[in-house]
mmCIF file with all atom_site columns, C-alpha atoms in Angstrom:
data_model
loop_
_atom_site.group_PDB
_atom_site.id
_atom_site.type_symbol
_atom_site.label_atom_id
_atom_site.label_alt_id
_atom_site.label_comp_id
_atom_site.label_asym_id
_atom_site.label_entity_id
_atom_site.label_seq_id
_atom_site.pdbx_PDB_ins_code
_atom_site.Cartn_x
_atom_site.Cartn_y
_atom_site.Cartn_z
_atom_site.occupancy
_atom_site.B_iso_or_equiv
_atom_site.pdbx_formal_charge
_atom_site.auth_seq_id
_atom_site.auth_comp_id
_atom_site.auth_asym_id
_atom_site.auth_atom_id
_atom_site.pdbx_PDB_model_num
ATOM 1   C CA . UNK A 1 1   ? 0.000   0.000   0.000  1.00 52.00 ? 1   UNK A CA 1
ATOM 2   C CA . UNK A 1 2   ? 1.353   3.450   -0.864 1.00 64.00 ? 2   UNK A CA 1
ATOM 3   C CA . UNK A 1 3   ? 0.177   4.870   2.483  1.00 74.00 ? 3   UNK A CA 1
ATOM 4   C CA . UNK A 1 4   ? -2.339  3.387   4.949  1.00 85.00 ? 4   UNK A CA 1
ATOM 5   C CA . UNK A 1 5   ? -2.945  -0.375  4.968  1.00 91.00 ? 5   UNK A CA 1
ATOM 6   C CA . UNK A 1 6   ? -6.594  0.216   5.981  1.00 93.00 ? 6   UNK A CA 1
ATOM 7   C CA . UNK A 1 7   ? -7.095  2.533   2.995  1.00 95.00 ? 7   UNK A CA 1
ATOM 8   C CA . UNK A 1 8   ? -5.671  -0.078  0.621  1.00 95.00 ? 8   UNK A CA 1
ATOM 9   C CA . UNK A 1 9   ? -7.793  -2.815  2.191  1.00 95.00 ? 9   UNK A CA 1
ATOM 10  C CA . UNK A 1 10  ? -10.924 -0.643  1.871  1.00 97.00 ? 10  UNK A CA 1
ATOM 11  C CA . UNK A 1 11  ? -10.054 -0.048  -1.790 1.00 96.00 ? 11  UNK A CA 1
ATOM 12  C CA . UNK A 1 12  ? -9.678  -3.790  -2.386 1.00 96.00 ? 12  UNK A CA 1
ATOM 13  C CA . UNK A 1 13  ? -13.087 -4.512  -0.826 1.00 96.00 ? 13  UNK A CA 1
ATOM 14  C CA . UNK A 1 14  ? -14.665 -1.756  -2.948 1.00 97.00 ? 14  UNK A CA 1
ATOM 15  C CA . UNK A 1 15  ? -13.212 -3.530  -6.005 1.00 95.00 ? 15  UNK A CA 1
ATOM 16  C CA . UNK A 1 16  ? -14.598 -6.900  -4.814 1.00 95.00 ? 16  UNK A CA 1
ATOM 17  C CA . UNK A 1 17  ? -11.071 -8.323  -4.441 1.00 94.00 ? 17  UNK A CA 1
ATOM 18  C CA . UNK A 1 18  ? -11.971 -9.097  -0.818 1.00 94.00 ? 18  UNK A CA 1
ATOM 19  C CA . UNK A 1 19  ? -15.294 -9.382  0.985  1.00 96.00 ? 19  UNK A CA 1
ATOM 20  C CA . UNK A 1 20  ? -14.491 -7.339  4.115  1.00 96.00 ? 20  UNK A CA 1
ATOM 21  C CA . UNK A 1 21  ? -11.617 -5.632  5.886  1.00 96.00 ? 21  UNK A CA 1
ATOM 22  C CA . UNK A 1 22  ? -10.597 -7.455  9.073  1.00 94.00 ? 22  UNK A CA 1
ATOM 23  C CA . UNK A 1 23  ? -9.361  -4.773  11.462 1.00 92.00 ? 23  UNK A CA 1
ATOM 24  C CA . UNK A 1 24  ? -9.944  -3.174  14.840 1.00 89.00 ? 24  UNK A CA 1
ATOM 25  C CA . UNK A 1 25  ? -9.359  0.260   13.288 1.00 89.00 ? 25  UNK A CA 1
ATOM 26  C CA . UNK A 1 26  ? -12.576 2.221   12.691 1.00 90.00 ? 26  UNK A CA 1
ATOM 27  C CA . UNK A 1 27  ? -10.646 4.504   10.307 1.00 93.00 ? 27  UNK A CA 1
ATOM 28  C CA . UNK A 1 28  ? -11.287 1.707   7.811  1.00 96.00 ? 28  UNK A CA 1
ATOM 29  C CA . UNK A 1 29  ? -14.887 2.953   7.586  1.00 97.00 ? 29  UNK A CA 1
ATOM 30  C CA . UNK A 1 30  ? -13.691 6.517   7.035  1.00 97.00 ? 30  UNK A CA 1
ATOM 31  C CA . UNK A 1 31  ? -11.730 5.191   4.045  1.00 97.00 ? 31  UNK A CA 1
ATOM 32  C CA . UNK A 1 32  ? -15.024 3.799   2.709  1.00 97.00 ? 32  UNK A CA 1
ATOM 33  C CA . UNK A 1 33  ? -14.698 0.062   3.371  1.00 97.00 ? 33  UNK A CA 1
ATOM 34  C CA . UNK A 1 34  ? -18.136 -1.414  2.577  1.00 98.00 ? 34  UNK A CA 1
ATOM 35  C CA . UNK A 1 35  ? -17.712 -4.016  5.350  1.00 97.00 ? 35  UNK A CA 1
ATOM 36  C CA . UNK A 1 36  ? -15.531 -4.094  8.454  1.00 96.00 ? 36  UNK A CA 1
ATOM 37  C CA . UNK A 1 37  ? -15.064 -7.349  10.390 1.00 95.00 ? 37  UNK A CA 1
ATOM 38  C CA . UNK A 1 38  ? -13.914 -6.683  13.957 1.00 91.00 ? 38  UNK A CA 1
ATOM 39  C CA . UNK A 1 39  ? -12.909 -8.866  16.899 1.00 86.00 ? 39  UNK A CA 1
ATOM 40  C CA . UNK A 1 40  ? -11.785 -11.833 14.830 1.00 83.00 ? 40  UNK A CA 1
ATOM 41  C CA . UNK A 1 41  ? -9.975  -14.132 17.229 1.00 75.00 ? 41  UNK A CA 1
ATOM 42  C CA . UNK A 1 42  ? -10.273 -17.773 18.172 1.00 66.00 ? 42  UNK A CA 1
ATOM 43  C CA . UNK A 1 43  ? -10.685 -16.971 21.865 1.00 69.00 ? 43  UNK A CA 1
ATOM 44  C CA . UNK A 1 44  ? -13.182 -14.126 21.334 1.00 70.00 ? 44  UNK A CA 1
ATOM 45  C CA . UNK A 1 45  ? -11.444 -12.283 24.168 1.00 70.00 ? 45  UNK A CA 1
ATOM 46  C CA . UNK A 1 46  ? -9.278  -9.169  24.364 1.00 71.00 ? 46  UNK A CA 1
ATOM 47  C CA . UNK A 1 47  ? -6.960  -7.995  27.099 1.00 75.00 ? 47  UNK A CA 1
ATOM 48  C CA . UNK A 1 48  ? -8.304  -5.158  29.192 1.00 73.00 ? 48  UNK A CA 1
ATOM 49  C CA . UNK A 1 49  ? -6.299  -3.886  32.119 1.00 78.00 ? 49  UNK A CA 1
ATOM 50  C CA . UNK A 1 50  ? -5.187  -6.879  34.177 1.00 81.00 ? 50  UNK A CA 1
ATOM 51  C CA . UNK A 1 51  ? -7.857  -9.198  32.792 1.00 77.00 ? 51  UNK A CA 1
ATOM 52  C CA . UNK A 1 52  ? -9.720  -9.958  29.609 1.00 78.00 ? 52  UNK A CA 1
ATOM 53  C CA . UNK A 1 53  ? -13.177 -9.210  28.294 1.00 79.00 ? 53  UNK A CA 1
ATOM 54  C CA . UNK A 1 54  ? -15.367 -11.087 25.872 1.00 80.00 ? 54  UNK A CA 1
ATOM 55  C CA . UNK A 1 55  ? -15.405 -9.634  22.362 1.00 80.00 ? 55  UNK A CA 1
ATOM 56  C CA . UNK A 1 56  ? -17.616 -11.535 19.944 1.00 86.00 ? 56  UNK A CA 1
ATOM 57  C CA . UNK A 1 57  ? -16.984 -11.000 16.234 1.00 88.00 ? 57  UNK A CA 1
ATOM 58  C CA . UNK A 1 58  ? -18.742 -7.974  14.791 1.00 91.00 ? 58  UNK A CA 1
ATOM 59  C CA . UNK A 1 59  ? -19.593 -7.063  11.210 1.00 95.00 ? 59  UNK A CA 1
ATOM 60  C CA . UNK A 1 60  ? -20.146 -3.390  10.423 1.00 95.00 ? 60  UNK A CA 1
ATOM 61  C CA . UNK A 1 61  ? -21.849 -2.717  7.091  1.00 97.00 ? 61  UNK A CA 1
ATOM 62  C CA . UNK A 1 62  ? -21.009 0.852   6.088  1.00 98.00 ? 62  UNK A CA 1
ATOM 63  C CA . UNK A 1 63  ? -24.189 1.515   4.083  1.00 97.00 ? 63  UNK A CA 1
ATOM 64  C CA . UNK A 1 64  ? -26.416 0.249   6.916  1.00 97.00 ? 64  UNK A CA 1
ATOM 65  C CA . UNK A 1 65  ? -24.555 2.291   9.522  1.00 96.00 ? 65  UNK A CA 1
ATOM 66  C CA . UNK A 1 66  ? -24.712 5.461   7.404  1.00 96.00 ? 66  UNK A CA 1
ATOM 67  C CA . UNK A 1 67  ? -28.433 4.985   6.813  1.00 96.00 ? 67  UNK A CA 1
ATOM 68  C CA . UNK A 1 68  ? -29.150 4.348   10.508 1.00 95.00 ? 68  UNK A CA 1
ATOM 69  C CA . UNK A 1 69  ? -27.291 7.520   11.497 1.00 92.00 ? 69  UNK A CA 1
ATOM 70  C CA . UNK A 1 70  ? -28.629 9.608   8.611  1.00 92.00 ? 70  UNK A CA 1
ATOM 71  C CA . UNK A 1 71  ? -25.099 10.403  7.446  1.00 93.00 ? 71  UNK A CA 1
ATOM 72  C CA . UNK A 1 72  ? -23.240 10.638  4.174  1.00 93.00 ? 72  UNK A CA 1
ATOM 73  C CA . UNK A 1 73  ? -19.713 9.291   3.794  1.00 95.00 ? 73  UNK A CA 1
ATOM 74  C CA . UNK A 1 74  ? -18.342 12.847  3.921  1.00 94.00 ? 74  UNK A CA 1
ATOM 75  C CA . UNK A 1 75  ? -20.208 13.570  7.143  1.00 94.00 ? 75  UNK A CA 1
ATOM 76  C CA . UNK A 1 76  ? -18.821 10.357  8.661  1.00 96.00 ? 76  UNK A CA 1
ATOM 77  C CA . UNK A 1 77  ? -15.286 11.492  7.823  1.00 96.00 ? 77  UNK A CA 1
ATOM 78  C CA . UNK A 1 78  ? -15.922 14.860  9.487  1.00 96.00 ? 78  UNK A CA 1
ATOM 79  C CA . UNK A 1 79  ? -17.433 13.173  12.542 1.00 96.00 ? 79  UNK A CA 1
ATOM 80  C CA . UNK A 1 80  ? -14.369 10.936  12.779 1.00 96.00 ? 80  UNK A CA 1
ATOM 81  C CA . UNK A 1 81  ? -12.073 13.937  12.573 1.00 97.00 ? 81  UNK A CA 1
ATOM 82  C CA . UNK A 1 82  ? -13.869 15.589  15.493 1.00 97.00 ? 82  UNK A CA 1
ATOM 83  C CA . UNK A 1 83  ? -13.617 12.548  17.786 1.00 96.00 ? 83  UNK A CA 1
ATOM 84  C CA . UNK A 1 84  ? -10.204 11.395  16.568 1.00 94.00 ? 84  UNK A CA 1
ATOM 85  C CA . UNK A 1 85  ? -8.539  9.372   13.828 1.00 92.00 ? 85  UNK A CA 1
ATOM 86  C CA . UNK A 1 86  ? -5.075  7.947   13.266 1.00 89.00 ? 86  UNK A CA 1
ATOM 87  C CA . UNK A 1 87  ? -4.177  11.388  11.849 1.00 88.00 ? 87  UNK A CA 1
ATOM 88  C CA . UNK A 1 88  ? -5.468  13.439  14.806 1.00 90.00 ? 88  UNK A CA 1
ATOM 89  C CA . UNK A 1 89  ? -5.291  11.247  17.902 1.00 90.00 ? 89  UNK A CA 1
ATOM 90  C CA . UNK A 1 90  ? -7.809  12.083  20.621 1.00 92.00 ? 90  UNK A CA 1
ATOM 91  C CA . UNK A 1 91  ? -9.903  14.445  18.523 1.00 93.00 ? 91  UNK A CA 1
ATOM 92  C CA . UNK A 1 92  ? -11.168 17.791  19.793 1.00 95.00 ? 92  UNK A CA 1
ATOM 93  C CA . UNK A 1 93  ? -11.217 18.028  23.586 1.00 94.00 ? 93  UNK A CA 1
ATOM 94  C CA . UNK A 1 94  ? -14.748 17.948  24.979 1.00 95.00 ? 94  UNK A CA 1
ATOM 95  C CA . UNK A 1 95  ? -16.324 16.532  21.819 1.00 96.00 ? 95  UNK A CA 1
ATOM 96  C CA . UNK A 1 96  ? -17.609 12.978  21.975 1.00 95.00 ? 96  UNK A CA 1
ATOM 97  C CA . UNK A 1 97  ? -19.649 11.042  19.412 1.00 94.00 ? 97  UNK A CA 1
ATOM 98  C CA . UNK A 1 98  ? -23.031 12.639  20.266 1.00 95.00 ? 98  UNK A CA 1
ATOM 99  C CA . UNK A 1 99  ? -21.777 16.219  20.191 1.00 97.00 ? 99  UNK A CA 1
ATOM 100 C CA . UNK A 1 100 ? -19.744 15.530  17.035 1.00 96.00 ? 100 UNK A CA 1
ATOM 101 C CA . UNK A 1 101 ? -22.827 14.137  15.281 1.00 94.00 ? 101 UNK A CA 1
ATOM 102 C CA . UNK A 1 102 ? -24.847 17.222  16.263 1.00 95.00 ? 102 UNK A CA 1
ATOM 103 C CA . UNK A 1 103 ? -22.114 19.620  15.087 1.00 95.00 ? 103 UNK A CA 1
ATOM 104 C CA . UNK A 1 104 ? -21.616 17.848  11.765 1.00 94.00 ? 104 UNK A CA 1
ATOM 105 C CA . UNK A 1 105 ? -25.353 17.849  11.031 1.00 92.00 ? 105 UNK A CA 1
ATOM 106 C CA . UNK A 1 106 ? -25.603 21.549  11.998 1.00 91.00 ? 106 UNK A CA 1
ATOM 107 C CA . UNK A 1 107 ? -22.753 22.696  9.762  1.00 90.00 ? 107 UNK A CA 1
ATOM 108 C CA . UNK A 1 108 ? -22.753 20.258  6.863  1.00 85.00 ? 108 UNK A CA 1
ATOM 109 C CA . UNK A 1 109 ? -25.836 19.140  4.963  1.00 78.00 ? 109 UNK A CA 1
ATOM 110 C CA . UNK A 1 110 ? -26.025 15.676  3.455  1.00 65.00 ? 110 UNK A CA 1
ATOM 111 C CA . UNK A 1 111 ? -26.394 16.946  -0.088 1.00 62.00 ? 111 UNK A CA 1
ATOM 112 C CA . UNK A 1 112 ? -23.539 18.815  -1.702 1.00 58.00 ? 112 UNK A CA 1
ATOM 113 C CA . UNK A 1 113 ? -20.969 19.087  1.051  1.00 59.00 ? 113 UNK A CA 1
ATOM 114 C CA . UNK A 1 114 ? -18.808 22.115  0.351  1.00 72.00 ? 114 UNK A CA 1
ATOM 115 C CA . UNK A 1 115 ? -15.607 23.514  1.749  1.00 81.00 ? 115 UNK A CA 1
ATOM 116 C CA . UNK A 1 116 ? -17.699 26.376  3.214  1.00 87.00 ? 116 UNK A CA 1
ATOM 117 C CA . UNK A 1 117 ? -19.581 23.984  5.499  1.00 89.00 ? 117 UNK A CA 1
ATOM 118 C CA . UNK A 1 118 ? -16.405 22.171  6.459  1.00 92.00 ? 118 UNK A CA 1
ATOM 119 C CA . UNK A 1 119 ? -14.575 25.444  7.050  1.00 93.00 ? 119 UNK A CA 1
ATOM 120 C CA . UNK A 1 120 ? -17.386 26.682  9.332  1.00 93.00 ? 120 UNK A CA 1
ATOM 121 C CA . UNK A 1 121 ? -17.392 23.392  11.255 1.00 95.00 ? 121 UNK A CA 1
ATOM 122 C CA . UNK A 1 122 ? -13.655 23.413  11.929 1.00 96.00 ? 122 UNK A CA 1
ATOM 123 C CA . UNK A 1 123 ? -13.681 27.120  12.806 1.00 95.00 ? 123 UNK A CA 1
ATOM 124 C CA . UNK A 1 124 ? -16.491 26.458  15.320 1.00 95.00 ? 124 UNK A CA 1
ATOM 125 C CA . UNK A 1 125 ? -14.491 23.729  17.085 1.00 96.00 ? 125 UNK A CA 1
ATOM 126 C CA . UNK A 1 126 ? -11.201 25.693  16.896 1.00 96.00 ? 126 UNK A CA 1
ATOM 127 C CA . UNK A 1 127 ? -9.319  22.894  15.135 1.00 96.00 ? 127 UNK A CA 1
ATOM 128 C CA . UNK A 1 128 ? -6.102  24.913  14.886 1.00 95.00 ? 128 UNK A CA 1
ATOM 129 C CA . UNK A 1 129 ? -5.862  25.127  18.692 1.00 94.00 ? 129 UNK A CA 1
ATOM 130 C CA . UNK A 1 130 ? -5.620  21.331  18.938 1.00 94.00 ? 130 UNK A CA 1
ATOM 131 C CA . UNK A 1 131 ? -3.671  20.242  15.871 1.00 94.00 ? 131 UNK A CA 1
ATOM 132 C CA . UNK A 1 132 ? -0.726  21.556  13.870 1.00 93.00 ? 132 UNK A CA 1
ATOM 133 C CA . UNK A 1 133 ? -1.869  19.793  10.709 1.00 93.00 ? 133 UNK A CA 1
ATOM 134 C CA . UNK A 1 134 ? -4.482  21.694  8.702  1.00 94.00 ? 134 UNK A CA 1
ATOM 135 C CA . UNK A 1 135 ? -7.969  20.138  8.866  1.00 95.00 ? 135 UNK A CA 1
ATOM 136 C CA . UNK A 1 136 ? -8.186  20.153  5.072  1.00 94.00 ? 136 UNK A CA 1
ATOM 137 C CA . UNK A 1 137 ? -5.043  18.000  4.801  1.00 95.00 ? 137 UNK A CA 1
ATOM 138 C CA . UNK A 1 138 ? -6.476  15.436  7.242  1.00 95.00 ? 138 UNK A CA 1
ATOM 139 C CA . UNK A 1 139 ? -9.810  15.469  5.394  1.00 95.00 ? 139 UNK A CA 1
ATOM 140 C CA . UNK A 1 140 ? -8.052  14.878  2.067  1.00 94.00 ? 140 UNK A CA 1
ATOM 141 C CA . UNK A 1 141 ? -6.018  11.965  3.483  1.00 94.00 ? 141 UNK A CA 1
ATOM 142 C CA . UNK A 1 142 ? -9.252  10.293  4.634  1.00 95.00 ? 142 UNK A CA 1
ATOM 143 C CA . UNK A 1 143 ? -11.513 11.160  1.679  1.00 94.00 ? 143 UNK A CA 1
ATOM 144 C CA . UNK A 1 144 ? -8.926  10.536  -1.056 1.00 95.00 ? 144 UNK A CA 1
ATOM 145 C CA . UNK A 1 145 ? -6.282  8.171   0.344  1.00 95.00 ? 145 UNK A CA 1
ATOM 146 C CA . UNK A 1 146 ? -3.326  7.003   -1.706 1.00 94.00 ? 146 UNK A CA 1
ATOM 147 C CA . UNK A 1 147 ? -4.092  3.473   -2.946 1.00 95.00 ? 147 UNK A CA 1
ATOM 148 C CA . UNK A 1 148 ? -2.852  1.311   -5.781 1.00 94.00 ? 148 UNK A CA 1
ATOM 149 C CA . UNK A 1 149 ? -4.247  -1.201  -8.231 1.00 93.00 ? 149 UNK A CA 1
ATOM 150 C CA . UNK A 1 150 ? -0.750  -2.593  -8.743 1.00 92.00 ? 150 UNK A CA 1
ATOM 151 C CA . UNK A 1 151 ? -0.938  -5.643  -6.487 1.00 88.00 ? 151 UNK A CA 1
ATOM 152 C CA . UNK A 1 152 ? -1.482  -9.361  -6.737 1.00 88.00 ? 152 UNK A CA 1
ATOM 153 C CA . UNK A 1 153 ? -2.995  -11.698 -4.205 1.00 85.00 ? 153 UNK A CA 1
ATOM 154 C CA . UNK A 1 154 ? -0.989  -14.873 -3.691 1.00 85.00 ? 154 UNK A CA 1
ATOM 155 C CA . UNK A 1 155 ? -1.405  -17.314 -0.823 1.00 80.00 ? 155 UNK A CA 1
ATOM 156 C CA . UNK A 1 156 ? 1.600   -19.209 0.449  1.00 84.00 ? 156 UNK A CA 1
ATOM 157 C CA . UNK A 1 157 ? 2.799   -20.812 3.654  1.00 84.00 ? 157 UNK A CA 1
ATOM 158 C CA . UNK A 1 158 ? 3.777   -18.377 6.408  1.00 86.00 ? 158 UNK A CA 1
ATOM 159 C CA . UNK A 1 159 ? 7.440   -17.738 7.154  1.00 90.00 ? 159 UNK A CA 1
ATOM 160 C CA . UNK A 1 160 ? 7.486   -19.468 10.544 1.00 92.00 ? 160 UNK A CA 1
ATOM 161 C CA . UNK A 1 161 ? 10.754  -17.889 11.679 1.00 93.00 ? 161 UNK A CA 1
ATOM 162 C CA . UNK A 1 162 ? 9.456   -14.401 10.860 1.00 92.00 ? 162 UNK A CA 1
ATOM 163 C CA . UNK A 1 163 ? 6.189   -15.103 12.701 1.00 91.00 ? 163 UNK A CA 1
ATOM 164 C CA . UNK A 1 164 ? 8.107   -16.259 15.786 1.00 93.00 ? 164 UNK A CA 1
ATOM 165 C CA . UNK A 1 165 ? 10.516  -13.327 15.597 1.00 92.00 ? 165 UNK A CA 1
ATOM 166 C CA . UNK A 1 166 ? 7.695   -10.772 15.417 1.00 90.00 ? 166 UNK A CA 1
ATOM 167 C CA . UNK A 1 167 ? 5.058   -12.279 17.710 1.00 89.00 ? 167 UNK A CA 1
ATOM 168 C CA . UNK A 1 168 ? 7.295   -13.875 20.334 1.00 90.00 ? 168 UNK A CA 1
ATOM 169 C CA . UNK A 1 169 ? 10.439  -11.760 20.060 1.00 90.00 ? 169 UNK A CA 1
ATOM 170 C CA . UNK A 1 170 ? 8.926   -8.322  19.554 1.00 88.00 ? 170 UNK A CA 1
ATOM 171 C CA . UNK A 1 171 ? 5.427   -8.600  21.041 1.00 84.00 ? 171 UNK A CA 1
ATOM 172 C CA . UNK A 1 172 ? 6.036   -11.191 23.791 1.00 86.00 ? 172 UNK A CA 1
ATOM 173 C CA . UNK A 1 173 ? 3.347   -13.670 22.724 1.00 87.00 ? 173 UNK A CA 1
ATOM 174 C CA . UNK A 1 174 ? 3.559   -17.148 24.233 1.00 89.00 ? 174 UNK A CA 1
ATOM 175 C CA . UNK A 1 175 ? 6.040   -19.310 22.295 1.00 92.00 ? 175 UNK A CA 1
ATOM 176 C CA . UNK A 1 176 ? 3.983   -22.451 22.967 1.00 91.00 ? 176 UNK A CA 1
ATOM 177 C CA . UNK A 1 177 ? 0.732   -20.892 21.695 1.00 90.00 ? 177 UNK A CA 1
ATOM 178 C CA . UNK A 1 178 ? 2.337   -19.513 18.544 1.00 89.00 ? 178 UNK A CA 1
ATOM 179 C CA . UNK A 1 179 ? 4.094   -22.810 17.765 1.00 91.00 ? 179 UNK A CA 1
ATOM 180 C CA . UNK A 1 180 ? 0.803   -24.680 18.294 1.00 89.00 ? 180 UNK A CA 1
ATOM 181 C CA . UNK A 1 181 ? -0.995  -22.291 15.937 1.00 87.00 ? 181 UNK A CA 1
ATOM 182 C CA . UNK A 1 182 ? 1.726   -22.628 13.321 1.00 88.00 ? 182 UNK A CA 1
ATOM 183 C CA . UNK A 1 183 ? 1.574   -26.435 13.586 1.00 86.00 ? 183 UNK A CA 1
ATOM 184 C CA . UNK A 1 184 ? -2.136  -26.302 12.714 1.00 83.00 ? 184 UNK A CA 1
ATOM 185 C CA . UNK A 1 185 ? -1.237  -24.476 9.492  1.00 80.00 ? 185 UNK A CA 1
ATOM 186 C CA . UNK A 1 186 ? 1.184   -27.174 8.336  1.00 71.00 ? 186 UNK A CA 1
ATOM 187 C CA . UNK A 1 187 ? -0.556  -29.622 6.001  1.00 66.00 ? 187 UNK A CA 1
ATOM 188 C CA . UNK A 1 188 ? -0.323  -33.246 7.063  1.00 63.00 ? 188 UNK A CA 1
ATOM 189 C CA . UNK A 1 189 ? 0.419   -36.111 4.704  1.00 58.00 ? 189 UNK A CA 1
ATOM 190 C CA . UNK A 1 190 ? -2.908  -37.784 3.906  1.00 61.00 ? 190 UNK A CA 1
ATOM 191 C CA . UNK A 1 191 ? -1.628  -40.989 2.356  1.00 59.00 ? 191 UNK A CA 1
ATOM 192 C CA . UNK A 1 192 ? 0.922   -42.540 0.060  1.00 58.00 ? 192 UNK A CA 1
ATOM 193 C CA . UNK A 1 193 ? -0.457  -40.647 -2.941 1.00 60.00 ? 193 UNK A CA 1
ATOM 194 C CA . UNK A 1 194 ? 0.625   -37.371 -1.281 1.00 57.00 ? 194 UNK A CA 1
ATOM 195 C CA . UNK A 1 195 ? 4.208   -38.239 -2.289 1.00 52.00 ? 195 UNK A CA 1
ATOM 196 C CA . UNK A 1 196 ? 3.370   -38.113 -6.005 1.00 55.00 ? 196 UNK A CA 1
#
């Protein structure tokens, strides 16, 4: 991917090269991914503090979510910018999802979003007091991300040493669990004809 992996994945789903983007990152929806699959893990649990919490798989359909909230894709991007994205961590202080939704709907109509509406919105929330990067640059990165059509999808066996080096060496996963998972990926000989 030329820039963001989530943007490239969203592009691939839009082109029907994949069915959904599997990610925890909601920015994927801002990039226009038609479907986002979250919480995909065998244990259906995530670490939280000292313990874990149950996290069943979740499928977010962008068109359904936009319709339920009465939003356009552009309004969703603006809402995301107010509450925080990978490009402006934490969002605008004092603005949560409800207030952001209200502000976006007040300043930007669903039909024919213009720079005037966006400009008024970001002036009202005093964007420049919170972020050095211009709001328009962040908006452009989300609305028109750098993606490529120059890719090929090829499935091959994982590089076990690289998996161990990254997951165990860098991220301190359990060696036994990772080796057990890798063993499940290794095809087993089914019979004598497997030699030919």
